[in-house]
Structures are given as structure tokens and as C-alpha cells.
Tab-separated table of C-alpha atoms in Angstrom:
chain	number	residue	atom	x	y	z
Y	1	UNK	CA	0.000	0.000	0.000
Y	2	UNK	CA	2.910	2.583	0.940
Y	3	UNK	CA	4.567	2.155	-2.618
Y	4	UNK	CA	1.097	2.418	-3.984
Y	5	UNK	CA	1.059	6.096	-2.278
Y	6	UNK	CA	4.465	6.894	-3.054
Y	7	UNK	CA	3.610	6.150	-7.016
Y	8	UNK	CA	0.299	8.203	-6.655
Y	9	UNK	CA	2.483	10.662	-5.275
Y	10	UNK	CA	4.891	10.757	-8.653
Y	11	UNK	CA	2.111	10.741	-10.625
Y	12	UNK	CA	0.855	13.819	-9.340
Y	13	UNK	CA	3.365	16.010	-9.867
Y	14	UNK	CA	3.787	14.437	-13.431
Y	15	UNK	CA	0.547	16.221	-13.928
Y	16	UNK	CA	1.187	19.158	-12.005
Y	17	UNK	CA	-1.751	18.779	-9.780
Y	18	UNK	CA	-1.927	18.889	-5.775
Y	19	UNK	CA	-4.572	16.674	-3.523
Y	20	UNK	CA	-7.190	17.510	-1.637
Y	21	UNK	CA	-6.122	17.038	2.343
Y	22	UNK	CA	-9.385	15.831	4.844
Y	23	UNK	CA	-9.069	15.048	8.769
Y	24	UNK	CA	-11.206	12.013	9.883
Y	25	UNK	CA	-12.042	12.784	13.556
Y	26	UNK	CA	-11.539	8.938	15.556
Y	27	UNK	CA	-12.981	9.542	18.750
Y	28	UNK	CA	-12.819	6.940	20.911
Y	29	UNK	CA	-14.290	5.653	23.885
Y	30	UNK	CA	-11.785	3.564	26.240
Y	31	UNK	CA	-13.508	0.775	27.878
Y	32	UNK	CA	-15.455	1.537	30.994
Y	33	UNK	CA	-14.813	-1.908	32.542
Y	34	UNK	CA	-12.366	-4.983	32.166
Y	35	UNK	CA	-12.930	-7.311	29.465
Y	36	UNK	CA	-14.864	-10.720	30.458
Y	37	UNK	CA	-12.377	-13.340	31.371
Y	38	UNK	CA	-12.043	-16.110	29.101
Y	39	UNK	CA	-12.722	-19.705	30.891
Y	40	UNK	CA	-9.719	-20.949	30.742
Y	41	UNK	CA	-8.163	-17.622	32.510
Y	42	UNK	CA	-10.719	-18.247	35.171
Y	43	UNK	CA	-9.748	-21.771	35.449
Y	44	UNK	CA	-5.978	-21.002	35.463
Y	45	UNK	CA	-6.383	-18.342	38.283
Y	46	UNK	CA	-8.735	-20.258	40.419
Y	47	UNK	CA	-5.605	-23.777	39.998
Y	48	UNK	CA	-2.938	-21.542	41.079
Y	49	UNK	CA	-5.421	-20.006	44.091
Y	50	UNK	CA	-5.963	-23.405	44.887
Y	51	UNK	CA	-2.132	-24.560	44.469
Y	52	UNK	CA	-0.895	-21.272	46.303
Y	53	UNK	CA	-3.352	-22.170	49.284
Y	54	UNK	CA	-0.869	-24.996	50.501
Y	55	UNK	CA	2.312	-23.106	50.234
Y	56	UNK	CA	6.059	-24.337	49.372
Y	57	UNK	CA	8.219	-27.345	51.493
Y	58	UNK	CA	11.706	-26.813	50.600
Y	59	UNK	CA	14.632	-28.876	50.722
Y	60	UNK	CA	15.960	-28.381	54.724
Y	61	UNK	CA	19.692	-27.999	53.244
Y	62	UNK	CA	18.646	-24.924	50.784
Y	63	UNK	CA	18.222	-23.225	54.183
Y	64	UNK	CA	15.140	-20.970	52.695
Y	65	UNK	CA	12.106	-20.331	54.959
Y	66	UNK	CA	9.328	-22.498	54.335
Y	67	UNK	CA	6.933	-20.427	52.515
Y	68	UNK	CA	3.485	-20.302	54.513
Y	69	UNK	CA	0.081	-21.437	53.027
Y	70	UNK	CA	-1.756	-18.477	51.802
Y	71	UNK	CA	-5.069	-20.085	52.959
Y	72	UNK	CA	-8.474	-20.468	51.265
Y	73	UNK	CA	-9.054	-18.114	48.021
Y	74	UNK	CA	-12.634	-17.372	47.649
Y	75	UNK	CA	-14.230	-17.210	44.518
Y	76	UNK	CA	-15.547	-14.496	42.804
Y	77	UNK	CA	-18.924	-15.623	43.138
Y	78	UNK	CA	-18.197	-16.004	46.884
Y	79	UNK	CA	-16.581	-12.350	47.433
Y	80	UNK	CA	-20.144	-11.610	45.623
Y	81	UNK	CA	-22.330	-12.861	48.265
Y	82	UNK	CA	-19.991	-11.005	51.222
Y	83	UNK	CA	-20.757	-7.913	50.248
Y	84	UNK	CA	-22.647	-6.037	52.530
Y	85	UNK	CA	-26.026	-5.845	52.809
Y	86	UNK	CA	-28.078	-3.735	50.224
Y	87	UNK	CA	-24.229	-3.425	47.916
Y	88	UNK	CA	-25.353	-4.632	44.467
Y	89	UNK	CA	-22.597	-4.101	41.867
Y	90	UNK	CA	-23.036	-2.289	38.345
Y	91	UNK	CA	-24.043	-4.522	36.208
Y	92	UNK	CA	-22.075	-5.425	33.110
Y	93	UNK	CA	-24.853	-5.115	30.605
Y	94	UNK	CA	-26.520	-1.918	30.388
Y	95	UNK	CA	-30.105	-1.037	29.134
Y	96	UNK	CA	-29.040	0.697	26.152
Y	97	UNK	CA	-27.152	-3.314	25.386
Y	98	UNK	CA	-30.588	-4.826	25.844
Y	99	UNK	CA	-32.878	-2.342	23.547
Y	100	UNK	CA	-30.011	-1.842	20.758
Y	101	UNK	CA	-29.959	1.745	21.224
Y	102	UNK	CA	-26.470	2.712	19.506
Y	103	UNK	CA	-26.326	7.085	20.502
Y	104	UNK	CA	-25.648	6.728	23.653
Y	105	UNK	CA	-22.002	5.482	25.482
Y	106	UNK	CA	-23.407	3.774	27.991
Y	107	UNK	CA	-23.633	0.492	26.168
Y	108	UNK	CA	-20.928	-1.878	25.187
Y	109	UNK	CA	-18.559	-1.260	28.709
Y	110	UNK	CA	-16.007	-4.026	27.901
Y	111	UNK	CA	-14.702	-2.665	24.798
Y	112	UNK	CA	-13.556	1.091	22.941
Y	113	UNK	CA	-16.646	2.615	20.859
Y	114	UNK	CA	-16.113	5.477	18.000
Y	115	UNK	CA	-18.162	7.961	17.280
Y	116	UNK	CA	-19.858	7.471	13.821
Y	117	UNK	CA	-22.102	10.086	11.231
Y	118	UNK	CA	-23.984	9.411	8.723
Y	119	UNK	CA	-23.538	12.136	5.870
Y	120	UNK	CA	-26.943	14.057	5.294
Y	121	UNK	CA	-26.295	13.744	1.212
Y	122	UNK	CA	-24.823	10.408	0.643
Y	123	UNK	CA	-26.376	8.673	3.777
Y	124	UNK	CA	-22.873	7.008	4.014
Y	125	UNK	CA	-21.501	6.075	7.756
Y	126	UNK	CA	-18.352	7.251	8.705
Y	127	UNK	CA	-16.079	9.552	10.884
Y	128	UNK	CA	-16.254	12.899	11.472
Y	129	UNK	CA	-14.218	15.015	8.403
Y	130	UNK	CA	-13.385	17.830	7.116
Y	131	UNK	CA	-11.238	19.408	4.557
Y	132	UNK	CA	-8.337	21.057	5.853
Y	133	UNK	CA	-7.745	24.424	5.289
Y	134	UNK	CA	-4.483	25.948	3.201
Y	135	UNK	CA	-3.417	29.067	2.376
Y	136	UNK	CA	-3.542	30.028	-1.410
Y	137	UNK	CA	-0.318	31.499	-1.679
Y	138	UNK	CA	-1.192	33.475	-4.881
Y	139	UNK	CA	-1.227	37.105	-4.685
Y	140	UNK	CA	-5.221	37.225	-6.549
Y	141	UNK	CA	-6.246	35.587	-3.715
Y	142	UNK	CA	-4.870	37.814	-1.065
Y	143	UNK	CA	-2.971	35.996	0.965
Y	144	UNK	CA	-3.018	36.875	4.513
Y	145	UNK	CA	0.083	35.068	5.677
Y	146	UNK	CA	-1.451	33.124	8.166
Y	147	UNK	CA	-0.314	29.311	8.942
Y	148	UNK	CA	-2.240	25.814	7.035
Y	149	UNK	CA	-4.555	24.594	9.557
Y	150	UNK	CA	-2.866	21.316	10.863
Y	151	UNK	CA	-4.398	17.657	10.668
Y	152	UNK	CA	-5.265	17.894	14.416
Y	153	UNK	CA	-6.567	20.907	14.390
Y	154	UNK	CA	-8.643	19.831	11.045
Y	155	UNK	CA	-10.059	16.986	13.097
Y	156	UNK	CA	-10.823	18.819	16.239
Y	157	UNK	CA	-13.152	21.192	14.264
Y	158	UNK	CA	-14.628	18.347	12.360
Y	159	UNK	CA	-16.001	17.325	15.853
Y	160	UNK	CA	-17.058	20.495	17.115
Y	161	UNK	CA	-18.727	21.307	13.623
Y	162	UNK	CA	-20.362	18.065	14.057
Y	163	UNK	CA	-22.363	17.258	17.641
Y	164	UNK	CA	-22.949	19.275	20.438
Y	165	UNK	CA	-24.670	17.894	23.434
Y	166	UNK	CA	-27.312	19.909	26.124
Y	167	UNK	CA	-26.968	19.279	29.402
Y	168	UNK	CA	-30.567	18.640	30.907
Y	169	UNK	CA	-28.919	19.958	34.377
Y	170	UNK	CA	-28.191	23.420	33.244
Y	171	UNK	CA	-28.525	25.702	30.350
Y	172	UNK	CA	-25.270	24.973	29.033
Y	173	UNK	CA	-24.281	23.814	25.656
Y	174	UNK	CA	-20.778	22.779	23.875
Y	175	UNK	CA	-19.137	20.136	22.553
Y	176	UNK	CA	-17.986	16.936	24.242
Y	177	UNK	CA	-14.733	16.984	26.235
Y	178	UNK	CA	-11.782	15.464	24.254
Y	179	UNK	CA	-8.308	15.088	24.014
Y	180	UNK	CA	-5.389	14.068	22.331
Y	181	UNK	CA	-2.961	11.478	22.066
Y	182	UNK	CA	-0.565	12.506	19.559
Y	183	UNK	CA	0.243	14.571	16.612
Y	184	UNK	CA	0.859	12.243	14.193
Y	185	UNK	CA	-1.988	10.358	12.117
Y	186	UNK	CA	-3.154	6.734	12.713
Y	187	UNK	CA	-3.589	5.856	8.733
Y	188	UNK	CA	-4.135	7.669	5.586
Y	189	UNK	CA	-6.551	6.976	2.513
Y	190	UNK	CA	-5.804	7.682	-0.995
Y	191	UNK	CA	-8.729	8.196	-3.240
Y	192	UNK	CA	-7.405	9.201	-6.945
Y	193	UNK	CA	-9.983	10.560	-9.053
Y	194	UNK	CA	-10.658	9.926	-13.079
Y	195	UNK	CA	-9.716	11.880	-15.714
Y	196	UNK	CA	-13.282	13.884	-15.730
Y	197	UNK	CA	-12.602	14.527	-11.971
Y	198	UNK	CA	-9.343	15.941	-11.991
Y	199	UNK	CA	-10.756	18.384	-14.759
Y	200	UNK	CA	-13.743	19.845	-12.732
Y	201	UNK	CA	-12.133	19.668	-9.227
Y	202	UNK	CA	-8.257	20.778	-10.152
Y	203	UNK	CA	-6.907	18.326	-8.151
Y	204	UNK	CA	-5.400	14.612	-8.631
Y	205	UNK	CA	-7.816	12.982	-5.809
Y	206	UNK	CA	-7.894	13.012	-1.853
Y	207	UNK	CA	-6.166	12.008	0.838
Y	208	UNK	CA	-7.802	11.078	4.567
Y	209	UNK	CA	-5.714	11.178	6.744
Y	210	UNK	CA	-7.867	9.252	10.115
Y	211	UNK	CA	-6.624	11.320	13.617
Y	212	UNK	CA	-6.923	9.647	17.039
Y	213	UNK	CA	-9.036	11.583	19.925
Y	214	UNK	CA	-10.717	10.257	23.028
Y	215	UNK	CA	-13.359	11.334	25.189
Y	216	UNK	CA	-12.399	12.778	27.988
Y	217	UNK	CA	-13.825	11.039	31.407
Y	218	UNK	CA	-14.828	14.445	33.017
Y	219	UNK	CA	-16.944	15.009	30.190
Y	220	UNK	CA	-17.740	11.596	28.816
Y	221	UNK	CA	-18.541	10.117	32.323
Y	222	UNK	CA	-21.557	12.333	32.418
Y	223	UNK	CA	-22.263	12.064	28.600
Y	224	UNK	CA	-21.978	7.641	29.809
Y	225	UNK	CA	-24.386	8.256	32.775
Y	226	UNK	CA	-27.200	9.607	30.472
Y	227	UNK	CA	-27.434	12.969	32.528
Y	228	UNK	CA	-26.473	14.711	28.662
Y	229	UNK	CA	-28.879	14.717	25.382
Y	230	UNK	CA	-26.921	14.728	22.281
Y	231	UNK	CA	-27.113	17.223	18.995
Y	232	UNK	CA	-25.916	17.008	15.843
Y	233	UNK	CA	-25.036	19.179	12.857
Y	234	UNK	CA	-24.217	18.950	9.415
Y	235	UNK	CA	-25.041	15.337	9.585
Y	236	UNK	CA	-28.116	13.368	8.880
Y	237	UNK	CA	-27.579	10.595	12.639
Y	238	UNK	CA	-25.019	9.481	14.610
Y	239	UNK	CA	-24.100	6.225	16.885
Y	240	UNK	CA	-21.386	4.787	18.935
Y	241	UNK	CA	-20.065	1.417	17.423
Y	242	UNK	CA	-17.556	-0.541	18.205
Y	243	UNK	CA	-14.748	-2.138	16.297
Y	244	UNK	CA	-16.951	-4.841	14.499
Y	245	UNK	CA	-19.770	-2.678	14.071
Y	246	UNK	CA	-17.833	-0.150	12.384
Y	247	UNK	CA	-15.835	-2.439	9.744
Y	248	UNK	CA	-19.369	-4.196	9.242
Y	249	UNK	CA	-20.782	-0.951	8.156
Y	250	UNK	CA	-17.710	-0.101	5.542
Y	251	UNK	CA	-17.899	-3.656	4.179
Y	252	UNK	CA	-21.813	-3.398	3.433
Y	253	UNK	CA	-21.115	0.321	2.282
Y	254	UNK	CA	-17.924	0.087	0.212
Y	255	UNK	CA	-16.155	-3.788	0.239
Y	256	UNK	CA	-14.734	-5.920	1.694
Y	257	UNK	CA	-11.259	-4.130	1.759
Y	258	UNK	CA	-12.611	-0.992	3.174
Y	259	UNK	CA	-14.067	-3.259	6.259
Y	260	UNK	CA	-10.481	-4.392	6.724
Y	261	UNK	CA	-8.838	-1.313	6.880
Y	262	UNK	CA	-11.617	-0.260	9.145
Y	263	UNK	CA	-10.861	-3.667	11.519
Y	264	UNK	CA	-7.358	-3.125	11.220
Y	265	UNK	CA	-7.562	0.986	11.841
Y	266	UNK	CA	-9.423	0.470	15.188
């Protein structure tokens, strides 16, 4: 794929034309509790519990102490039932898990979810994006001097141009609380146009590049807890989907090798 680019790449300045640049917002959603444990992790932890509970007899000429039995380890369905009285933990499975409903975070706790839009014209599911804006440098245009907007920056105004929320708790209204992990892109996707294309748009094709950001737990804790009601702009819905859900969408939409990179992306 990277010499594919890099030929792209030659072939664009053959024809003296530039690319269109767009920032895809990722915005992710780290899990909000541990995985479940496979059975044979439970089984290995609850062995060595068992194995551990009768401690180590040494060899009296290594002159080691004799390390002490550790003593009954309960199980987990045990610790359970010792909790105090009127205790009842979270459960696992939330509401919006049971009903399907995919705009909200508070479903799928065990794993990262991404914040998807579907485009109000094509109806197509995706990530937040925009173009990024450059500086024409030619004196008809006026140039003002000021700096190219960078990929980050592209992506963090994709979101804000995207979905605001309302808290019901106030009067208040902004964006949801991000932040960022790094400068640098996670993947970039090349999209060279035809002949007719590159005549009406000036350009050879577009490049995506895909920028990580996560949701913020300040912000997304409440947004999780249900106490915020979601907006959107500029875009015809919206959901939360995980990993799976995500590639399944860009295979029905666009192939099978655009649900791959989409698997392998997130």
C-alpha cells in the first residue's frame, strides 16, 4: 500500500496537480470496565489459588524459609455474596445493550466505541471530516500570511462542527470533552480521481488522513451516565459502534477491503 502512495504521489506532480487534504475525527471511547475473562483464565487463576493455598516445602539444606500457606481463596462468586447488605454491583450489561440503542455510550462497557455520522447527502456512515484548510499562496487571492490549519486541528473542528450535546442539568451547551494522544496520524486513505474529476475539481484525488481523539472522562462520564442529550449538525444521525460494528458498516457500504482497513484501523 505505501509504494502504492508513493507512485500516486509521482504521478501527481507528473501532472502538475496537488490533492485535496481531509481530517477524519476517531474519537474513541476507552472501555469503561475490564474485558470478560475467558474460561480458561478463570480456570488457570482459580488452579494456582488453589495450588498457592498450601504453600512451598523446601529442601531443609537450601536453608530458605518455608513459605506459609496463603489459605483459602474465595471465589468471585463467593466475594459476591460477602458484600454487605443492600451493595449490588453495576451490572455489566446496560439497558441501552438490551434495547439496541447505539447514541448513547453507555452500552458496550467491555470494549472502545467510535463515534460514527452518517452524511446528510450520501447517507454514508463514517467519521467525522473535514477538509483542511491551506493558504492560497497566490497574490489574486490575497494571501493573509497566516499558517495551514494542521491535521489535528482539522479533526478537532470536524467534531465540534459536528455534535454538540445539552446538558438537561443546566442551560449549558458545547461540545464533548476530548483530548489528544498525539500529533501524528493513525492511517491515511488515498482516493485518486478519473480523468473527468481531476478536470472539474483541479486536483489529482484526496487524501484522509484518520486522527486519534478520546473522550475525555470528566466530560464523557456524564455524557456515559445519560445525565447529557446529544445534537448534531451537518449530519443526517449518529451512533457509537464498536470495532466490528464499524468495519461491518464499511464492508456493506464500500467492500470488503474498506471493512479491513476499518478492523485493522481500530
Amino acid at each position: 500500500r505505501r509504494i502504492y502512495h508513493e507512485m500516486m504521489d509521482r504521478k501527481a506532480r507528473q501532472a502538475g496537480l496537488s490533492w485535496t487534504i481531509r481530517a477524519a475525527a476517531v474519537l474513541q471511547r476507552y472501555p469503561i470496565v475490564l474485558p470478560d475473562m475467558p474460561e480458561w483464565e478463570r480456570d488457570y487463576l482459580e488452579l494456582r489459588a488453589y495450588l498457592w493455598s498450601f504453600g512451598k516445602d523446601y529442601p531443609p539444606e537450601l536453608q530458605v524459609n518455608q513459605a506459609q500457606p496463603t489459605g483459602y481463596v474465595p471465589t468471585d462468586e463467593e466475594l459476591l455474596a460477602s458484600l454487605p447488605e443492600g451493595f449490588v454491583p453495576a451490572p455489566r450489561e446496560t439497558e441501552a445493550d438490551k434495547t439496541g440503542d447505539v447514541r448513547t455510550l453507555e452500552r458496550k462497557l467491555k470494549t472502545s466505541l467510535y463515534l460514527a455520522v452518517q452524511d446528510e447527502e450520501t447517507m454514508q456512515w463514517g467519521f467525522p471530516t473535514t477538509t483542511v484548510r491551506q493558504q492560497d499562496p497566490s497574490p489574486a487571492n490575497n494571501n493573509t500570511g497566516e499558517e495551514d490549519e494542521t491535521l489535528l486541528d482539522a479533526a478537532k473542528r470536524a467534531i465540534v462542527d459536528t455534535i454538540q450535546y445539552h446538558d438537561v442539568n443546566s442551560s449549558d451547551n458545547g461540545v464533548i470533552d476530548f483530548y489528544t494522544t498525539a500529533n501524528s496520524p493513525m492511517a491515511v486513505d488515498l482516493q485518486v480521481y478519473s480523468e473527468d474529476e481531476r478536470a472539474r475539481e483541479g486536483v489529482y484525488g484526496m487524501k484522509t488522513f484518520f486522527m486519534k481523539l478520546v473522550v475525555d472522562d470528566e466530560g464523557g462520564l456524564g455524557i456515559a451516565r445519560g445525565d447529557i442529550i446529544k445534537q448534531i449538525k451537518h449530519a443526517h444521525d449518529f451512533a457509537w459502534l464498536d470495532r466490528d460494528e464499524m468495519a461491518l458498516k464499511a464492508r456493506q457500504q464500500e467492500g470488503v477491503n474498506a471493512g479491513k482497513f476499518y478492523h485493522y484501523l481500530l
